[in-house]
PDB file of C-alpha atoms in Angstrom:
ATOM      1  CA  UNK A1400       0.000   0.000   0.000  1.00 38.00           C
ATOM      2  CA  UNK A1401       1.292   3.490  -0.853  1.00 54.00           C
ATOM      3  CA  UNK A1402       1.350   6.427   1.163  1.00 66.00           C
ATOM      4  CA  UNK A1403      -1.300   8.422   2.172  1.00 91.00           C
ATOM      5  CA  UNK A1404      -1.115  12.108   1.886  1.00 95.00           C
ATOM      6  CA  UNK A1405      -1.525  14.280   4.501  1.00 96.00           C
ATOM      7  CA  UNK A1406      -2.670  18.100   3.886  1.00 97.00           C
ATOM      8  CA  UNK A1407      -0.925  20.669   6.792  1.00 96.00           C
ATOM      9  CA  UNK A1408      -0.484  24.453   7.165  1.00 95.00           C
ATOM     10  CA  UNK A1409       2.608  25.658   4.998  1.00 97.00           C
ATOM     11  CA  UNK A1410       6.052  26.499   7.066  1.00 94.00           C
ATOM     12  CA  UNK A1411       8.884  28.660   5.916  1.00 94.00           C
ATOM     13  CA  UNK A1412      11.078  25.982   4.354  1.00 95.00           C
ATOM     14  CA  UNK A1413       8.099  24.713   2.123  1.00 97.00           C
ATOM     15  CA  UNK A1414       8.527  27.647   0.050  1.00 97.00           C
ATOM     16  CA  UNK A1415      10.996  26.172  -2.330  1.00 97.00           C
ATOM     17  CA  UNK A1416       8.763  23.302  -3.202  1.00 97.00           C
ATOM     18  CA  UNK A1417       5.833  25.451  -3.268  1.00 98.00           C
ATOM     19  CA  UNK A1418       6.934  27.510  -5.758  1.00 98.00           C
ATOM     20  CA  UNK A1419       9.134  24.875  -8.074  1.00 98.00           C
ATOM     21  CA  UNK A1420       5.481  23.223  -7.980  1.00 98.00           C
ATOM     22  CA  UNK A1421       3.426  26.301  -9.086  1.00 97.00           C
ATOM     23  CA  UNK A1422       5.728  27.050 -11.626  1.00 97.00           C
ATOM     24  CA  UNK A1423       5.255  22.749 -13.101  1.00 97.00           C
ATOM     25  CA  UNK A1424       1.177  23.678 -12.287  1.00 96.00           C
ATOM     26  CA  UNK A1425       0.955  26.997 -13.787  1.00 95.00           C
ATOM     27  CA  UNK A1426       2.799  25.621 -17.370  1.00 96.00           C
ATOM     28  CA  UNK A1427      -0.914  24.254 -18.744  1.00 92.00           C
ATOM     29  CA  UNK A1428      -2.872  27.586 -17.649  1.00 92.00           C
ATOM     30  CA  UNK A1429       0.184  29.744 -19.589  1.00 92.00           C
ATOM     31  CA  UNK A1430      -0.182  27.333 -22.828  1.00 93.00           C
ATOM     32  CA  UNK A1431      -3.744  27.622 -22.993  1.00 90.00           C
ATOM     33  CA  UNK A1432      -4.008  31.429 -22.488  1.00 90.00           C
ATOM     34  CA  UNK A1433      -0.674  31.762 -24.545  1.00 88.00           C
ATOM     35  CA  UNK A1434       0.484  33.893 -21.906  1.00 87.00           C
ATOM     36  CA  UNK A1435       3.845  32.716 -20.059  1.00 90.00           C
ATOM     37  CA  UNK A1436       4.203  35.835 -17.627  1.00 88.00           C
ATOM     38  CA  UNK A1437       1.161  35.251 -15.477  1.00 88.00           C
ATOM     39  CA  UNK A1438       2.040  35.993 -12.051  1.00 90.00           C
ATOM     40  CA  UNK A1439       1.736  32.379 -10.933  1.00 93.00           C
ATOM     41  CA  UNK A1440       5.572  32.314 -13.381  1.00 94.00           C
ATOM     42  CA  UNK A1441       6.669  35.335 -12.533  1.00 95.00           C
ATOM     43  CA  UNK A1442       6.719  35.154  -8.329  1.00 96.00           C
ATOM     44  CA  UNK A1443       9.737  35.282  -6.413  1.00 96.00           C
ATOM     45  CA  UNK A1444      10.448  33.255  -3.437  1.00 97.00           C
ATOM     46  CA  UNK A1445      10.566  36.662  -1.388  1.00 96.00           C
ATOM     47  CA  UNK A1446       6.808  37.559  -2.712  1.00 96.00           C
ATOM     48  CA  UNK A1447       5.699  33.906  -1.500  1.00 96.00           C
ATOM     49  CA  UNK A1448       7.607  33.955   1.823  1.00 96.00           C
ATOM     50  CA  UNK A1449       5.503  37.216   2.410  1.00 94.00           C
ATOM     51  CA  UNK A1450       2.181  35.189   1.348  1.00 93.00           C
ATOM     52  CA  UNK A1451       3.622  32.401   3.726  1.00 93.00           C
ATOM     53  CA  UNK A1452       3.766  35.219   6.829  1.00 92.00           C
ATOM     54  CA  UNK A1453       0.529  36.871   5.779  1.00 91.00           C
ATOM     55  CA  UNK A1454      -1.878  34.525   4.698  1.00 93.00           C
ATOM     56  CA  UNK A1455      -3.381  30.598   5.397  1.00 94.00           C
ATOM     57  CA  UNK A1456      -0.812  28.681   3.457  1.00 96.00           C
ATOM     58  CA  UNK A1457      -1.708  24.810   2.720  1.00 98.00           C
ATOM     59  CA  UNK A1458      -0.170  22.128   1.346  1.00 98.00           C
ATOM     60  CA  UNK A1459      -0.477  18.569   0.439  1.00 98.00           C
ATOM     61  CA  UNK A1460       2.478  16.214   1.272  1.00 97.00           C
ATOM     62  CA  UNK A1461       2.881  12.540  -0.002  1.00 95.00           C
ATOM     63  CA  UNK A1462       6.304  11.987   2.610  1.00 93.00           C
ATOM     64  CA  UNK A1463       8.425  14.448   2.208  1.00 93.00           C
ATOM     65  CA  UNK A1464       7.486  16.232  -1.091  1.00 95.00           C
ATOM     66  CA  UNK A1465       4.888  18.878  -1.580  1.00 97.00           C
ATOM     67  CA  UNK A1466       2.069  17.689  -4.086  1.00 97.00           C
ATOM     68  CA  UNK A1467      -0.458  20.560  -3.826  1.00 98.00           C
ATOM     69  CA  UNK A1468      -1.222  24.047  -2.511  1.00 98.00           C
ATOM     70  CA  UNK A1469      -3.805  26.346  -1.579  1.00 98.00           C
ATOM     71  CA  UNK A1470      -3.640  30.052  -0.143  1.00 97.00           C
ATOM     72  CA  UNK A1471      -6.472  32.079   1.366  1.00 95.00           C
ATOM     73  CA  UNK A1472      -6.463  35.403   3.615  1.00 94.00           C
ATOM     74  CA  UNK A1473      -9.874  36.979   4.465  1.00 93.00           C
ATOM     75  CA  UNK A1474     -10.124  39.857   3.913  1.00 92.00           C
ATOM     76  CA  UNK A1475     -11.853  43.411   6.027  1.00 92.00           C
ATOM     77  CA  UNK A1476     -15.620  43.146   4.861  1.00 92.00           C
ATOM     78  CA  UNK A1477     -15.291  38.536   5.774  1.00 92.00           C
ATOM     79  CA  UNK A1478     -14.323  38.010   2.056  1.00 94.00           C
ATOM     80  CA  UNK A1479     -11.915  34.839   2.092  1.00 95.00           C
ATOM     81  CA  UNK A1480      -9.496  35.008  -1.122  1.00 96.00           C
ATOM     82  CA  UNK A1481      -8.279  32.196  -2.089  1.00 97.00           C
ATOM     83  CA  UNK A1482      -6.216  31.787  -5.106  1.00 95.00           C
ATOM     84  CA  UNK A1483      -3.080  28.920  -6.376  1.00 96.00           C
ATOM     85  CA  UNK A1484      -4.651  26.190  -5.883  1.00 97.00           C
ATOM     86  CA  UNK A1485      -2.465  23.857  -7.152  1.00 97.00           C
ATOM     87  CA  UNK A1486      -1.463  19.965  -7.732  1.00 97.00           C
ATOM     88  CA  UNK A1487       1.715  17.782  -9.167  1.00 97.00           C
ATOM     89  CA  UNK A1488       0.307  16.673 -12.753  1.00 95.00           C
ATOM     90  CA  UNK A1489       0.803  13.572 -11.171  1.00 94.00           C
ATOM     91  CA  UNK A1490      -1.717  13.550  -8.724  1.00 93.00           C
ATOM     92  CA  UNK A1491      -4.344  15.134 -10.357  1.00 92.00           C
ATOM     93  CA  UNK A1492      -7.627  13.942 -10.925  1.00 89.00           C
ATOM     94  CA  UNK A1493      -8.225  11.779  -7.863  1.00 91.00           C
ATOM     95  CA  UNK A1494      -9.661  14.310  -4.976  1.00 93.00           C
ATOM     96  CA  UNK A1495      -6.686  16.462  -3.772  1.00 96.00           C
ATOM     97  CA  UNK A1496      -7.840  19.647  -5.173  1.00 95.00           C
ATOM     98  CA  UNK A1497     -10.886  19.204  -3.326  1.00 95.00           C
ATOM     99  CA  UNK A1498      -9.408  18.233  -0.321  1.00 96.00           C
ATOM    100  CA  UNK A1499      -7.065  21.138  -0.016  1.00 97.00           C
ATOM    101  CA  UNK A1500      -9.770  23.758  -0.866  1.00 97.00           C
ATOM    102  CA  UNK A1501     -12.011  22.061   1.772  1.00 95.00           C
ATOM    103  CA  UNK A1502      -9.253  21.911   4.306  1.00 96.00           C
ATOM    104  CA  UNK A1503      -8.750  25.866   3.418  1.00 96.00           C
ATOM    105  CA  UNK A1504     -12.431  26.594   3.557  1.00 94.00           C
ATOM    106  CA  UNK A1505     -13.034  24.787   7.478  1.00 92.00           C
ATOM    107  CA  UNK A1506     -10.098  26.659   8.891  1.00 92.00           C
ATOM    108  CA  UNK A1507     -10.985  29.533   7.540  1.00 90.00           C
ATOM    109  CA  UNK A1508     -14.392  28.799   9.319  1.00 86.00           C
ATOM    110  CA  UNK A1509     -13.074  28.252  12.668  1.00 85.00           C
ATOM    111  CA  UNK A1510     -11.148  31.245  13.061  1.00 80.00           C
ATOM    112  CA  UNK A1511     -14.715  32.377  12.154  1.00 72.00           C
ATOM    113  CA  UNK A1512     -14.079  35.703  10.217  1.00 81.00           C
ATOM    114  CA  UNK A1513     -14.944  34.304   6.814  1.00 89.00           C
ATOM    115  CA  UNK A1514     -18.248  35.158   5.397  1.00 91.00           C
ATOM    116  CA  UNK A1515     -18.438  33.643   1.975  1.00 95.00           C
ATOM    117  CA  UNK A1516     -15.496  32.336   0.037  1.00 97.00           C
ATOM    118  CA  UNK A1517     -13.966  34.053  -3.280  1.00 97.00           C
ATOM    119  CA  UNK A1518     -12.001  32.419  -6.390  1.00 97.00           C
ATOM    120  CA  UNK A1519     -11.222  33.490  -9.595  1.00 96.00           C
ATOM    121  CA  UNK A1520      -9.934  31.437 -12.640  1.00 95.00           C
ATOM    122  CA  UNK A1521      -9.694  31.778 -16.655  1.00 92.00           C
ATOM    123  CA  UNK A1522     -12.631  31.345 -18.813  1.00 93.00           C
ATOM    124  CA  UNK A1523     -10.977  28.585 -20.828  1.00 93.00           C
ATOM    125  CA  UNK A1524      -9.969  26.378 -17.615  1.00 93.00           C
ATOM    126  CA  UNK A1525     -12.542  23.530 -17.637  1.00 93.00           C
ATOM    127  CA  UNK A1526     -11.446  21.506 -15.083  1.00 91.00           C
ATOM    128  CA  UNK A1527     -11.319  24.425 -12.493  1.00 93.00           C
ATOM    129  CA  UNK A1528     -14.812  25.411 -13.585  1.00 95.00           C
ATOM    130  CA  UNK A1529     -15.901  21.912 -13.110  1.00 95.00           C
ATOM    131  CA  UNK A1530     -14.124  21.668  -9.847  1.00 95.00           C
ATOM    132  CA  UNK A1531     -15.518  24.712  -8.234  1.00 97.00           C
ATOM    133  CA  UNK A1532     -19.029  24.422  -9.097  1.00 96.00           C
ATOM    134  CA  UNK A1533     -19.031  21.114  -7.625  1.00 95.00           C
ATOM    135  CA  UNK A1534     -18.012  21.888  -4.361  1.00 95.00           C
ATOM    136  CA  UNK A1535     -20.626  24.691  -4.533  1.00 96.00           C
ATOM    137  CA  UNK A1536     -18.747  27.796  -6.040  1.00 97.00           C
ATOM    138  CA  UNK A1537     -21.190  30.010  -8.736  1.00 97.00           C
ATOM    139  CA  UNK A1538     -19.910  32.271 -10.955  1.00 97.00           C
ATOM    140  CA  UNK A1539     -20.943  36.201 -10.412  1.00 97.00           C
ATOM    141  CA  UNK A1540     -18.762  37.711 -12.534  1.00 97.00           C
ATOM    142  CA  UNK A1541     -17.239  37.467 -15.465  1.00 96.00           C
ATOM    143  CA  UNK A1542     -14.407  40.403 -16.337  1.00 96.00           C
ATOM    144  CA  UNK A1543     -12.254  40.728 -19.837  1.00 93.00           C
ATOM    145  CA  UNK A1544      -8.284  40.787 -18.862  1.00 87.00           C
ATOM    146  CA  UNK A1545      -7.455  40.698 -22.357  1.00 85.00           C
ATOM    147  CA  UNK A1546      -8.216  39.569 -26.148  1.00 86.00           C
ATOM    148  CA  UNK A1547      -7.490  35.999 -24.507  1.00 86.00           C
ATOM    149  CA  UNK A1548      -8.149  35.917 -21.080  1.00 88.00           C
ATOM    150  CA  UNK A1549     -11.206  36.536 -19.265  1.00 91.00           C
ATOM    151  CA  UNK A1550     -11.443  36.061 -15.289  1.00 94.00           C
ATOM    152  CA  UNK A1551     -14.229  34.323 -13.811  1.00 97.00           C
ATOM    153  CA  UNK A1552     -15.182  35.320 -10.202  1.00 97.00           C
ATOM    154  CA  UNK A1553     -16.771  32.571  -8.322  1.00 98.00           C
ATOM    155  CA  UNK A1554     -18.435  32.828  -4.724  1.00 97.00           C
ATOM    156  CA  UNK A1555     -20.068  30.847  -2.227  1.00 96.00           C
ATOM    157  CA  UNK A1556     -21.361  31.543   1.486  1.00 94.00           C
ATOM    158  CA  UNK A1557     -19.052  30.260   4.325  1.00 90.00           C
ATOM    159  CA  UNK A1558     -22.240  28.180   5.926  1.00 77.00           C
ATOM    160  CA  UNK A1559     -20.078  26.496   8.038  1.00 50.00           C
ATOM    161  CA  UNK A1560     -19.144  29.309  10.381  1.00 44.00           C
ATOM    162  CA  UNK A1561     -19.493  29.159  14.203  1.00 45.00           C
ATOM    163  CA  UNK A1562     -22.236  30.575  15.807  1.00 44.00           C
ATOM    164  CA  UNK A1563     -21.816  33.223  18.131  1.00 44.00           C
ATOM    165  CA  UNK A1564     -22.086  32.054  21.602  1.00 41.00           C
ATOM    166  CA  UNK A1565     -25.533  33.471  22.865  1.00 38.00           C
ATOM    167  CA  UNK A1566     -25.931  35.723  26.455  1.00 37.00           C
TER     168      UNK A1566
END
């Protein structure tokens, strides 16, 4: 039996893997846009050490290596942002993605500031649409980047909050 993979809050000397993985990730999204200096390519380790120290950083470990990512911060009006969600080619297509944007979404939850969640991803990326919308995500916007890219803006209300402890 192979190794199960466990999903934990990022640390300081994940960064390296983190982003040698988002750059392997972020290859398909830059083909299909035709666009190689998205941000996801063009991040330095400083700019996500500061993510790391300033926002909920997960990530998905099979042993030793890193085999997904997620990051979220909420923001002043309960607006969780989450954005690079990410897998290893390799492990695609059998739950992670899920898991780690799940895992995101319930600690988010429990340090109860979140009011809805908040995504965004390119028209043209199918299997993100598909993944989103099936763990309950709708789109409510839709805004032109460029002649290529369009950014979809997906929502969906943190239900799973704590209620307030009553007097």
């Amino acid at each position: 039996m192979g190794m199960s993979v466990a999903i934990d809050r990022a640390t300081e000397p994940d960064s390296e893997q983190i982003l040698k993985l988002q750059y392997l990730c972020y290859q398909s999204e830059a083909q299909l846009y035709g666009d190689y200096r998205i941000e996801p390519l063009t991040q330095s380790l400083e700019e996500l050490r500061a993510e790391l120290a300033d926002s909920c950083v997960l990530v998905a470990r099979l042993g030793d290596e890193v085999v997904g990512s997620v990051r979220g911060i909420v923001d002043s009006t309960g607006t969780a942002c989450i954005g690079k969600l990410i897998v290893h080619p390799r492990m695609q297509r059998h739950g992670l993605g899920g898991r780690l944007l799940s895992s995101l979404e319930e600690r988010l939850a429990r340090e109860g500031t979140a009011l809805r969640y908040r995504l965004l991803t390119g028209h043209r990326s199918e299997g993100n649409l598909r993944l989103y919308r099936k763990l309950g995500y709708a789109a409510v916007d839709t805004e032109p980047v460029s002649r290529t890219l369009s950014l979809v803006t997906l929502e969906k209300p943190a239900t799973d909050r704590p209620l307030a402890a009553s007097a």
